[in-house]
XYZ file of N, CA, C and O in Angstrom:
852
model
N -21.269 38.929 15.897
C -20.405 38.965 14.697
C -19.186 38.111 14.838
O -18.781 37.436 13.848
N -18.545 38.146 15.978
C -17.355 37.329 16.174
C -17.672 35.883 16.031
O -16.877 35.102 15.487
N -18.853 35.478 16.490
C -19.240 34.051 16.421
C -19.494 33.672 14.943
O -19.114 32.624 14.513
N -20.113 34.564 14.192
C -20.305 34.309 12.742
C -18.973 34.230 12.022
O -18.767 33.313 11.188
N -18.058 35.135 12.336
C -16.797 35.088 11.675
C -16.045 33.743 12.078
O -15.322 33.155 11.233
N -16.155 33.340 13.342
C -15.560 32.100 13.766
C -16.049 30.871 13.013
O -15.310 30.064 12.533
N -17.389 30.838 12.839
C -17.994 29.712 12.076
C -17.558 29.762 10.624
O -17.294 28.714 10.010
N -17.519 30.974 10.011
C -17.147 31.126 8.585
C -15.669 30.651 8.474
O -15.319 29.931 7.519
N -14.849 31.047 9.415
C -13.426 30.653 9.346
C -13.285 29.166 9.432
O -12.433 28.537 8.785
N -14.032 28.555 10.351
C -14.024 27.065 10.515
C -14.444 26.359 9.276
O -13.843 25.439 8.906
N -15.519 26.952 8.642
C -15.954 26.318 7.353
C -14.894 26.416 6.211
O -14.687 25.508 5.535
N -14.267 27.516 6.178
C -13.240 27.703 5.236
C -12.051 26.843 5.437
O -11.511 26.239 4.494
N -11.682 26.659 6.709
C -10.542 25.780 7.035
C -10.927 24.360 6.685
O -10.066 23.629 6.155
N -12.197 23.934 6.945
C -12.593 22.577 6.631
C -12.546 22.347 5.121
O -12.096 21.295 4.659
N -12.918 23.348 4.339
C -12.833 23.223 2.823
C -11.391 23.091 2.439
O -11.098 22.317 1.495
N -10.461 23.883 2.999
C -9.082 23.779 2.621
C -8.583 22.425 2.940
O -7.848 21.771 2.112
N -8.859 21.866 4.122
C -8.416 20.554 4.543
C -8.900 19.476 3.555
O -8.184 18.607 3.087
N -10.215 19.559 3.262
C -10.841 18.600 2.341
C -10.177 18.720 0.957
O -9.904 17.693 0.240
N -9.937 19.904 0.470
C -9.348 20.078 -0.833
C -7.893 19.549 -0.892
O -7.418 18.984 -1.904
N -7.198 19.635 0.253
C -5.798 19.085 0.315
C -5.814 17.561 0.463
O -4.762 16.963 0.388
N -6.945 16.990 0.711
C -7.006 15.497 0.932
C -6.335 15.056 2.202
O -5.726 13.944 2.254
N -6.443 15.861 3.244
C -5.808 15.475 4.485
C -6.792 14.721 5.381
O -7.928 14.937 5.417
N -6.249 13.752 6.098
C -7.002 13.044 7.066
C -6.975 13.761 8.397
O -5.898 14.105 8.858
N -8.096 14.045 8.990
C -8.136 14.788 10.239
C -8.636 13.898 11.384
O -9.441 12.977 11.154
N -8.227 14.191 12.565
C -8.620 13.412 13.794
C -8.752 14.338 14.960
O -8.077 15.414 15.033
N -9.561 13.914 15.864
C -9.729 14.549 17.242
C -9.705 13.399 18.237
O -10.271 12.398 18.063
N -9.071 13.726 19.349
C -8.887 12.769 20.454
C -9.444 13.362 21.736
O -8.795 14.267 22.272
N -10.537 12.776 22.273
C -11.061 13.098 23.575
C -10.188 12.252 24.571
O -10.440 11.096 24.774
N -9.286 12.947 25.190
C -8.307 12.238 26.009
C -8.852 11.661 27.261
O -8.402 10.665 27.832
N -9.836 12.341 27.808
C -10.479 11.856 29.053
C -11.329 10.634 28.788
O -11.325 9.621 29.529
N -12.133 10.704 27.677
C -13.040 9.550 27.394
C -12.320 8.437 26.519
O -12.841 7.351 26.430
N -11.176 8.813 25.952
C -10.509 7.783 25.100
C -11.163 7.589 23.827
O -10.977 6.533 23.152
N -11.935 8.575 23.305
C -12.676 8.428 22.032
C -11.996 9.242 20.979
O -11.351 10.261 21.216
N -12.068 8.661 19.717
C -11.491 9.288 18.604
C -12.587 9.683 17.590
O -13.554 8.980 17.444
N -12.353 10.765 16.842
C -13.204 11.216 15.730
C -12.285 11.485 14.573
O -11.225 12.083 14.733
N -12.659 11.040 13.360
C -11.809 11.244 12.192
C -12.750 11.421 10.990
O -13.867 11.036 10.970
N -12.148 12.009 9.946
C -12.946 12.123 8.683
C -12.748 10.885 7.795
O -11.889 9.989 8.065
N -13.570 10.812 6.742
C -13.535 9.677 5.867
C -12.217 9.530 5.148
O -11.769 8.405 4.798
N -11.545 10.658 4.871
C -10.240 10.642 4.132
C -9.209 9.903 4.896
O -8.416 9.127 4.396
N -9.172 10.170 6.229
C -8.200 9.427 7.015
C -8.388 7.874 6.976
O -7.432 7.134 6.879
N -9.691 7.483 7.067
C -9.996 6.069 6.998
C -9.558 5.466 5.653
O -9.012 4.369 5.568
N -9.846 6.179 4.548
C -9.562 5.727 3.237
C -8.040 5.584 3.026
O -7.547 4.655 2.322
N -7.205 6.484 3.614
C -5.767 6.357 3.549
C -5.305 5.112 4.143
O -4.373 4.475 3.658
N -5.963 4.656 5.185
C -5.568 3.431 5.909
C -6.237 2.219 5.302
O -5.922 1.063 5.724
N -7.140 2.388 4.361
C -7.832 1.245 3.735
C -9.038 0.740 4.463
O -9.513 -0.350 4.153
N -9.616 1.496 5.383
C -10.722 1.117 6.123
C -11.970 1.865 5.663
O -11.886 2.965 5.155
N -13.122 1.311 5.970
C -14.393 2.000 5.809
C -15.011 2.266 7.194
O -14.652 1.559 8.153
N -15.798 3.315 7.253
C -16.337 3.678 8.586
C -17.127 2.484 9.169
O -17.921 1.867 8.520
N -16.822 2.209 10.427
C -17.432 1.113 11.130
C -16.610 -0.157 11.182
O -16.873 -1.072 11.929
N -15.500 -0.155 10.401
C -14.639 -1.310 10.395
C -13.637 -1.360 11.540
O -13.084 -2.438 11.874
N -13.354 -0.268 12.114
C -12.541 -0.139 13.315
C -13.207 0.691 14.377
O -13.948 1.659 14.047
N -12.988 0.355 15.576
C -13.544 1.176 16.684
C -12.908 2.549 16.835
O -11.707 2.700 16.658
N -13.718 3.527 17.140
C -13.262 4.844 17.244
C -12.841 5.147 18.728
O -13.377 6.040 19.358
N -11.978 4.283 19.224
C -11.416 4.509 20.596
C -9.864 4.626 20.447
O -9.232 4.089 19.482
N -9.284 5.223 21.492
C -7.860 5.425 21.450
C -7.142 3.974 21.536
O -6.141 3.779 20.918
N -7.724 3.095 22.256
C -7.183 1.765 22.426
C -7.226 1.003 21.035
O -6.253 0.381 20.617
N -8.365 1.075 20.323
C -8.440 0.445 19.051
C -7.402 0.952 18.020
O -6.781 0.225 17.286
N -7.281 2.308 18.033
C -6.315 2.940 17.123
C -4.868 2.511 17.496
O -4.056 2.288 16.626
N -4.618 2.463 18.755
C -3.256 2.151 19.212
C -2.879 0.791 18.785
O -1.693 0.530 18.470
N -3.773 -0.143 18.759
C -3.469 -1.512 18.359
C -3.145 -1.626 16.934
O -2.504 -2.624 16.529
N -3.504 -0.657 16.121
C -3.146 -0.695 14.678
C -1.776 -0.147 14.394
O -1.197 -0.353 13.301
N -1.160 0.519 15.414
C 0.082 1.228 15.182
C 1.291 0.278 15.452
O 1.240 -0.488 16.480
N 2.244 0.252 14.630
C 3.426 -0.593 14.801
C 4.104 -0.282 16.102
O 4.167 0.903 16.512
N 4.568 -1.243 16.906
C 5.176 -0.985 18.173
C 6.301 0.051 18.170
O 6.391 0.910 19.069
N 7.137 0.027 17.180
C 8.215 1.064 17.072
C 7.616 2.425 16.893
O 8.203 3.437 17.384
N 6.550 2.532 16.141
C 5.910 3.815 15.855
C 5.240 4.362 17.163
O 5.184 5.520 17.456
N 4.704 3.443 18.020
C 4.135 3.839 19.241
C 5.115 4.553 20.147
O 4.818 5.566 20.823
N 6.347 4.083 20.140
C 7.421 4.679 20.923
C 7.650 6.114 20.437
O 7.785 7.034 21.173
N 7.755 6.261 19.099
C 7.965 7.587 18.488
C 6.837 8.538 18.865
O 7.029 9.698 19.182
N 5.553 8.030 18.818
C 4.402 8.869 19.126
C 4.367 9.276 20.572
O 4.205 10.435 20.945
N 4.690 8.306 21.478
C 4.676 8.643 22.869
C 5.772 9.626 23.249
O 5.535 10.475 24.083
N 6.926 9.589 22.602
C 7.988 10.573 22.880
C 7.573 11.955 22.370
O 7.722 12.892 23.113
N 6.961 12.014 21.237
C 6.470 13.271 20.657
C 5.325 13.846 21.532
O 5.243 15.064 21.788
N 4.404 12.976 22.016
C 3.319 13.427 22.839
C 3.800 13.931 24.197
O 3.354 15.017 24.593
N 4.751 13.258 24.832
C 5.309 13.778 26.113
C 5.983 15.080 25.896
O 5.804 15.984 26.792
N 6.719 15.241 24.819
C 7.412 16.494 24.631
C 6.372 17.654 24.358
O 6.593 18.756 24.890
N 5.294 17.384 23.692
C 4.247 18.373 23.471
C 3.532 18.723 24.731
O 3.220 19.921 24.955
N 3.248 17.751 25.550
C 2.558 17.984 26.821
C 3.413 18.872 27.777
O 2.906 19.745 28.479
N 4.740 18.656 27.698
C 5.652 19.384 28.543
C 5.825 20.809 28.062
O 6.014 21.781 28.811
N 5.801 20.971 26.688
C 6.041 22.267 26.102
C 5.133 22.347 24.834
O 5.513 21.837 23.768
N 3.907 23.039 24.976
C 3.068 23.132 23.850
C 3.610 23.757 22.543
O 3.142 23.512 21.470
N 4.723 24.429 22.734
C 5.391 25.056 21.541
C 6.145 24.019 20.757
O 6.541 24.291 19.560
N 6.376 22.838 21.343
C 7.074 21.753 20.593
C 6.030 20.995 19.823
O 5.077 20.443 20.452
N 6.164 20.925 18.493
C 5.151 20.177 17.698
C 5.036 18.744 18.069
O 6.047 18.098 18.385
N 3.754 18.230 18.113
C 3.589 16.818 18.343
C 3.560 16.160 16.942
O 2.492 16.040 16.350
N 4.699 15.715 16.471
C 4.786 15.182 15.104
C 5.547 13.885 15.115
O 6.593 13.762 15.733
N 4.983 12.888 14.437
C 5.684 11.553 14.410
C 5.342 10.799 13.097
O 4.223 11.018 12.531
N 6.314 10.055 12.636
C 6.049 9.189 11.469
C 5.582 7.839 12.016
O 6.253 7.198 12.836
N 4.445 7.376 11.497
C 3.836 6.171 12.013
C 3.592 5.149 10.863
O 3.423 5.486 9.749
N 3.677 3.864 11.279
C 3.299 2.749 10.434
C 1.989 2.218 11.002
O 2.005 1.844 12.179
N 0.933 2.195 10.287
C -0.352 1.777 10.682
C -0.845 0.608 9.884
O -0.792 0.630 8.646
N -1.306 -0.448 10.530
C -1.663 -1.709 9.834
C -2.948 -1.527 9.004
O -3.958 -1.057 9.534
N -2.874 -1.910 7.686
C -4.054 -1.903 6.879
C -4.869 -3.211 7.057
O -4.387 -4.152 7.672
N -6.013 -3.275 6.512
C -6.859 -4.463 6.621
C -6.211 -5.692 5.962
O -6.435 -6.824 6.424
N -5.396 -5.437 4.931
C -4.711 -6.543 4.214
C -3.393 -6.971 4.886
O -2.700 -7.851 4.438
N -3.089 -6.351 6.033
C -1.866 -6.746 6.760
C -0.629 -5.872 6.424
O 0.385 -5.946 7.067
N -0.723 -5.154 5.319
C 0.373 -4.254 4.968
C 0.378 -2.989 5.864
O -0.588 -2.806 6.644
N 1.449 -2.200 5.734
C 1.567 -1.041 6.578
C 1.407 0.218 5.816
O 2.097 0.436 4.803
N 0.598 1.122 6.270
C 0.487 2.442 5.714
C 1.420 3.368 6.465
O 1.491 3.349 7.669
N 2.190 4.143 5.704
C 3.105 5.127 6.335
C 2.483 6.496 6.335
O 2.067 6.976 5.282
N 2.291 7.072 7.492
C 1.712 8.398 7.637
C 2.492 9.261 8.569
O 3.245 8.729 9.425
N 2.423 10.520 8.298
C 2.947 11.452 9.313
C 1.772 12.116 9.988
O 0.845 12.639 9.393
N 1.806 12.027 11.330
C 0.735 12.557 12.114
C 1.254 13.811 12.817
O 2.338 13.881 13.286
N 0.427 14.864 12.806
C 0.787 16.178 13.429
C -0.451 16.542 14.265
O -1.582 16.705 13.763
N -0.207 16.726 15.551
C -1.300 17.076 16.487
C -0.975 18.209 17.380
O 0.183 18.540 17.609
N -2.047 18.803 17.963
C -1.838 19.928 18.908
C -2.864 19.798 20.021
O -4.016 19.371 19.751
N -2.517 20.080 21.187
C -3.446 20.180 22.329
C -4.346 21.349 22.170
O -3.888 22.486 22.084
N -5.659 21.160 22.107
C -6.594 22.295 21.908
C -7.411 22.578 23.138
O -8.133 23.546 23.125
N -7.361 21.746 24.150
C -8.222 21.989 25.328
C -7.613 21.401 26.573
O -7.131 20.234 26.539
N -7.598 22.151 27.594
C -7.115 21.711 28.939
C -8.166 22.060 29.987
O -8.956 23.000 29.842
N -8.181 21.225 31.025
C -9.070 21.544 32.196
C -8.470 22.722 32.982
O -7.250 23.040 32.757
N -9.293 23.353 33.819
C -8.725 24.429 34.613
C -7.464 24.050 35.416
O -6.603 24.944 35.647
N -7.345 22.784 35.778
C -6.176 22.383 36.574
C -5.016 22.027 35.659
O -3.948 21.578 36.134
N -5.177 22.242 34.347
C -4.079 21.970 33.419
C -4.141 20.573 32.836
O -3.298 20.239 31.918
N -5.048 19.728 33.223
C -5.104 18.366 32.685
C -5.503 18.409 31.164
O -6.460 19.087 30.816
N -4.721 17.761 30.312
C -5.069 17.767 28.859
C -6.380 17.072 28.637
O -6.554 15.975 29.081
N -7.200 17.703 27.804
C -8.565 17.133 27.555
C -8.755 16.687 26.097
O -9.415 15.644 25.836
N -8.228 17.500 25.170
C -8.532 17.153 23.736
C -7.407 17.595 22.871
O -6.832 18.675 23.041
N -7.117 16.692 21.881
C -6.129 17.030 20.884
C -6.795 16.943 19.513
O -7.766 16.236 19.347
N -6.193 17.666 18.594
C -6.714 17.605 17.179
C -5.474 17.586 16.249
O -4.446 18.132 16.601
N -5.673 17.030 15.144
C -4.480 16.890 14.223
C -4.827 16.365 12.841
O -6.024 16.199 12.482
N -3.822 16.098 12.057
C -3.973 15.561 10.741
C -3.069 14.386 10.516
O -2.075 14.231 11.140
N -3.455 13.552 9.599
C -2.588 12.451 9.023
C -2.237 12.827 7.589
O -3.185 13.117 6.810
N -0.980 12.725 7.280
C -0.544 12.946 5.929
C -0.087 11.600 5.336
O 0.784 10.964 5.964
N -0.645 11.176 4.240
C -0.307 9.849 3.655
C 1.144 9.927 3.077
O 1.375 10.734 2.106
N 2.037 9.141 3.643
C 3.419 9.145 3.180
C 3.821 7.815 2.504
O 4.969 7.614 2.214
N 2.834 6.929 2.305
C 3.102 5.575 1.783
C 3.922 5.598 0.454
O 4.915 4.892 0.331
N 3.406 6.349 -0.498
C 4.113 6.361 -1.818
C 5.529 6.915 -1.670
O 6.445 6.399 -2.338
N 5.648 7.966 -0.909
C 7.043 8.565 -0.686
C 7.995 7.534 -0.073
O 9.147 7.426 -0.464
N 7.533 6.859 0.976
C 8.298 5.880 1.665
C 8.679 4.730 0.720
O 9.812 4.257 0.674
N 7.740 4.271 -0.067
C 8.006 3.208 -1.005
C 9.009 3.615 -2.077
O 9.924 2.877 -2.464
N 8.877 4.854 -2.538
C 9.845 5.384 -3.547
C 11.232 5.535 -2.958
O 12.203 5.149 -3.667
N 11.352 5.976 -1.720
C 12.603 6.085 -1.065
C 13.264 4.691 -0.943
O 14.454 4.546 -1.150
N 12.503 3.737 -0.490
C 12.945 2.352 -0.350
C 13.471 1.835 -1.741
O 14.510 1.121 -1.815
N 12.723 2.086 -2.804
C 13.108 1.708 -4.111
C 14.401 2.286 -4.561
O 15.281 1.613 -5.135
N 14.520 3.582 -4.288
C 15.752 4.341 -4.659
C 16.938 3.784 -3.909
O 18.051 3.636 -4.453
N 16.767 3.504 -2.571
C 17.846 2.967 -1.824
C 18.256 1.597 -2.304
O 19.477 1.250 -2.417
N 17.260 0.802 -2.636
C 17.544 -0.586 -3.233
C 18.255 -0.395 -4.550
O 19.221 -1.210 -4.806
N 17.844 0.463 -5.386
C 18.444 0.607 -6.723
C 19.884 1.102 -6.586
O 20.766 0.607 -7.325
N 20.148 2.009 -5.647
C 21.451 2.530 -5.443
C 22.445 1.424 -4.972
O 23.698 1.621 -5.069
N 21.927 0.378 -4.307
C 22.841 -0.623 -3.759
C 22.706 -1.985 -4.429
O 23.228 -2.952 -3.945
N 21.988 -2.088 -5.534
C 21.733 -3.359 -6.168
C 22.025 -3.292 -7.661
O 21.774 -2.395 -8.317
N 22.712 -4.398 -8.129
C 22.968 -4.466 -9.603
C 21.671 -4.781 -10.277
O 20.927 -5.746 -9.912
N 21.327 -3.971 -11.313
C 20.094 -4.120 -11.992
C 19.880 -5.454 -12.727
O 18.777 -5.918 -12.896
N 20.919 -6.065 -13.186
C 20.860 -7.283 -13.914
C 20.704 -8.488 -13.058
O 19.757 -9.305 -13.221
N 21.555 -8.612 -12.064
C 21.563 -9.842 -11.227
C 20.771 -9.690 -9.908
O 20.450 -10.672 -9.252
N 20.471 -8.430 -9.522
C 19.804 -8.121 -8.319
C 20.608 -8.495 -7.095
O 20.102 -8.691 -6.010
N 21.929 -8.650 -7.230
C 22.850 -8.849 -6.155
C 23.366 -7.489 -5.735
O 23.307 -6.502 -6.428
N 23.909 -7.413 -4.486
C 24.531 -6.150 -4.109
C 25.576 -5.680 -5.016
O 26.337 -6.522 -5.546
N 25.584 -4.365 -5.317
C 26.475 -3.814 -6.352
C 27.825 -3.558 -5.660
O 28.052 -3.799 -4.467
N 28.780 -2.983 -6.460
C 30.159 -2.745 -5.956
C 30.135 -1.847 -4.765
O 30.883 -2.106 -3.773
N 29.331 -0.783 -4.808
C 29.324 0.134 -3.634
C 28.854 -0.613 -2.424
O 29.395 -0.414 -1.374
N 27.756 -1.357 -2.465
C 27.248 -2.084 -1.279
C 28.297 -3.089 -0.814
O 28.449 -3.360 0.380
N 28.991 -3.785 -1.788
C 29.976 -4.722 -1.377
C 31.195 -4.162 -0.665
O 31.589 -4.633 0.310
N 31.651 -2.978 -1.212
C 32.742 -2.302 -0.461
C 32.331 -1.871 0.921
O 33.117 -1.971 1.849
N 31.089 -1.391 1.005
C 30.633 -1.000 2.396
C 30.564 -2.155 3.288
O 31.010 -2.061 4.478
N 30.123 -3.337 2.861
C 30.071 -4.504 3.670
C 31.388 -5.000 4.079
O 31.679 -5.356 5.239
N 32.363 -4.940 3.149
C 33.744 -5.379 3.423
C 34.354 -4.434 4.481
O 35.022 -4.900 5.408
N 34.135 -3.135 4.331
C 34.620 -2.207 5.349
C 34.052 -2.453 6.715
O 34.722 -2.370 7.718
N 32.788 -2.863 6.750
C 32.136 -3.178 8.067
C 32.799 -4.340 8.740
O 33.056 -4.322 9.943
N 33.067 -5.412 7.980
C 33.687 -6.602 8.574
C 35.134 -6.341 8.950
O 35.696 -6.816 9.962
N 35.878 -5.503 8.115
C 37.244 -5.126 8.507
C 37.236 -4.351 9.802
O 38.050 -4.609 10.706
N 36.349 -3.371 9.995
C 36.244 -2.646 11.166
C 35.838 -3.551 12.417
O 36.408 -3.386 13.499
N 34.989 -4.427 12.165
C 34.588 -5.368 13.243
C 35.750 -6.269 13.683
O 35.960 -6.521 14.875
N 36.525 -6.773 12.747
C 37.740 -7.570 12.977
C 38.722 -6.770 13.838
O 39.440 -7.399 14.706
N 38.781 -5.499 13.650
C 39.726 -4.698 14.428
C 39.358 -4.593 15.869
O 40.167 -4.501 16.740
N 38.068 -4.601 16.157
C 37.541 -4.414 17.489
C 37.166 -5.703 18.200
O 36.969 -5.720 19.377
N 37.093 -6.813 17.434
C 36.678 -8.020 17.993
C 37.734 -9.125 17.644
O 37.632 -9.771 16.561
N 38.733 -9.307 18.521
C 39.771 -10.348 18.212
C 39.115 -11.715 18.059
O 38.253 -12.079 18.834
N 39.562 -12.431 17.091
C 38.957 -13.739 16.852
C 37.900 -13.741 15.773
O 37.463 -14.849 15.251
N 37.409 -12.543 15.391
C 36.354 -12.479 14.358
C 36.974 -12.733 13.009
O 37.944 -12.015 12.704
N 36.499 -13.648 12.263
C 37.101 -13.992 10.982
C 36.179 -13.682 9.827
O 34.975 -13.645 9.995
N 36.751 -13.389 8.697
C 35.928 -13.152 7.444
C 36.761 -13.513 6.269
O 38.000 -13.724 6.352
N 36.137 -13.744 5.163
C 36.782 -14.045 3.918
C 36.050 -13.323 2.800
O 34.922 -12.967 2.793
N 36.890 -12.987 1.770
C 36.402 -12.354 0.591
C 36.690 -13.334 -0.604
O 37.787 -13.813 -0.830
N 35.620 -13.709 -1.322
C 35.750 -14.657 -2.412
C 35.596 -13.982 -3.766
O 34.659 -13.181 -3.949
N 36.593 -14.147 -4.635
C 36.534 -13.580 -5.969
C 36.172 -14.746 -6.941
O 36.743 -15.820 -6.840
N 35.269 -14.490 -7.843
C 34.891 -15.499 -8.824
C 35.123 -14.976 -10.245
O 34.815 -13.832 -10.561
N 35.645 -15.840 -11.045
C 35.821 -15.460 -12.478
C 35.172 -16.590 -13.371
O 35.253 -17.777 -12.959
N 34.543 -16.135 -14.408
C 33.862 -17.120 -15.290
C 34.579 -17.263 -16.609
O 34.694 -16.327 -17.386
N 35.138 -18.409 -16.819
C 35.913 -18.712 -18.020
C 35.073 -18.545 -19.278
O 33.907 -19.006 -19.287
N 35.664 -17.967 -20.297
C 35.038 -17.841 -21.620
C 33.695 -17.107 -21.631
O 32.869 -17.376 -22.499
N 33.572 -16.220 -20.648
C 32.305 -15.457 -20.679
C 32.227 -14.492 -21.846
O 31.187 -14.342 -22.479
N 33.388 -13.935 -22.263
C 33.446 -13.079 -23.379
C 33.056 -13.839 -24.674
O 32.391 -13.310 -25.564
N 33.449 -15.048 -24.739
C 33.149 -15.939 -25.869
C 31.641 -16.161 -25.932
O 31.043 -16.152 -27.047
N 30.996 -16.295 -24.813
C 29.490 -16.425 -24.754
C 28.840 -15.211 -25.376
O 27.905 -15.346 -26.210
N 29.298 -14.036 -24.937
C 28.810 -12.824 -25.478
C 28.990 -12.702 -26.963
O 28.095 -12.303 -27.706
N 30.186 -13.057 -27.418
C 30.522 -12.842 -28.816
C 29.851 -13.824 -29.725
O 29.439 -13.479 -30.838
N 29.617 -15.036 -29.258
C 29.001 -16.056 -30.147
C 27.514 -16.132 -30.011
O 26.814 -16.377 -30.999
N 26.971 -15.961 -28.816
C 25.532 -16.135 -28.583
C 24.845 -14.791 -28.412
O 23.557 -14.761 -28.396
N 25.555 -13.748 -28.200
C 24.925 -12.417 -28.061
C 24.875 -11.987 -26.584
O 24.950 -12.809 -25.695
N 24.673 -10.665 -26.394
C 24.727 -10.114 -25.025
C 23.466 -10.592 -24.226
O 23.524 -10.723 -22.997
N 22.402 -10.828 -24.929
C 21.166 -11.329 -24.217
C 21.482 -12.624 -23.539
O 21.076 -12.927 -22.442
N 22.251 -13.534 -24.230
C 22.599 -14.819 -23.655
C 23.575 -14.635 -22.465
O 23.539 -15.310 -21.468
N 24.512 -13.703 -22.614
C 25.438 -13.444 -21.536
C 24.739 -12.891 -20.350
O 25.066 -13.268 -19.233
N 23.790 -11.982 -20.549
C 22.959 -11.434 -19.398
C 22.216 -12.624 -18.743
O 22.168 -12.649 -17.505
N 21.627 -13.422 -19.467
C 20.898 -14.544 -18.875
C 21.757 -15.521 -18.103
O 21.450 -15.966 -17.051
N 22.945 -15.695 -18.631
C 23.946 -16.488 -17.885
C 24.260 -15.949 -16.541
O 24.339 -16.648 -15.522
N 24.487 -14.573 -16.501
C 24.792 -13.934 -15.266
C 23.565 -14.021 -14.270
O 23.706 -14.209 -13.041
N 22.382 -13.865 -14.800
C 21.217 -13.990 -13.922
C 21.123 -15.462 -13.342
O 20.748 -15.546 -12.191
N 21.435 -16.429 -14.194
C 21.332 -17.804 -13.668
C 22.415 -18.086 -12.583
O 22.195 -18.707 -11.572
N 23.600 -17.502 -12.831
C 24.654 -17.608 -11.832
C 24.302 -16.967 -10.533
O 24.516 -17.528 -9.462
N 23.722 -15.778 -10.625
C 23.298 -15.010 -9.408
C 22.231 -15.823 -8.644
O 22.262 -15.884 -7.477
N 21.305 -16.407 -9.447
C 20.227 -17.192 -8.784
C 20.798 -18.359 -8.041
O 20.403 -18.715 -6.892
N 21.790 -19.026 -8.678
C 22.426 -20.212 -7.938
C 23.236 -19.768 -6.720
O 23.284 -20.478 -5.726
N 23.889 -18.585 -6.835
C 24.634 -18.117 -5.702
C 23.676 -17.846 -4.470
O 23.975 -18.134 -3.358
N 22.527 -17.231 -4.809
C 21.581 -16.950 -3.748
C 21.071 -18.148 -3.108
O 20.814 -18.275 -1.901
N 20.872 -19.241 -3.943
C 20.349 -20.478 -3.398
C 21.413 -21.231 -2.594
O 21.014 -22.003 -1.711
N 22.705 -20.936 -2.866
C 23.735 -21.715 -2.154
C 24.200 -21.062 -0.903
O 24.784 -21.721 -0.040
N 24.022 -19.744 -0.768
C 24.522 -18.984 0.371
C 23.497 -18.708 1.396
O 22.312 -18.475 1.017
N 23.902 -18.692 2.594
C 22.911 -18.277 3.687
C 23.113 -16.819 3.991
O 24.138 -16.215 3.740
N 22.046 -16.256 4.541
C 22.119 -14.839 4.896
C 22.983 -14.697 6.157
O 22.945 -15.501 7.084
N 23.775 -13.672 6.158
C 24.659 -13.506 7.367
C 25.020 -12.030 7.535
O 24.654 -11.232 6.800
């Protein structure tokens, strides 16, 4: 009976995972082999057979900075199983773009001597959330008309160089103010659409004339 209940519970859990659209994975740590469901592959933009199901093949898809985060989380989990093995990863898609996922894993099997043998976990697709957050950060710091840094971003940048000048003798900086003669006349005679276009053209020329620094 307990075996039947175990199988029924596993089936129910699999259905819940599938309904939630979660990507699942298992890692045979001794053999270096990976097993995953089709949902995980589709999140990353791959079809089954397009990438090798080995730990080495998967690792090569992970951004170097993400590998560091994963290794830290993995070591912490191995030292203390009560510590969740959770990390935010960037994984390369077939088109060269990066998929943002949160991976959560747990050690499910050890050898009698304590050697870790198998982990299982899920991938949660975070790409849309990450893109939305980046867009919101950009919007909060960018003028919608000219796409130049807005007043808040400018004040922050000025404060940074002021602080740097205090700590680095000899570091110089300058603040340039620009005024456009008869801009109000342009708005009044040609309309606000013309004034907006003039500002966009000025911003474009400024970007072309200045170097990043």
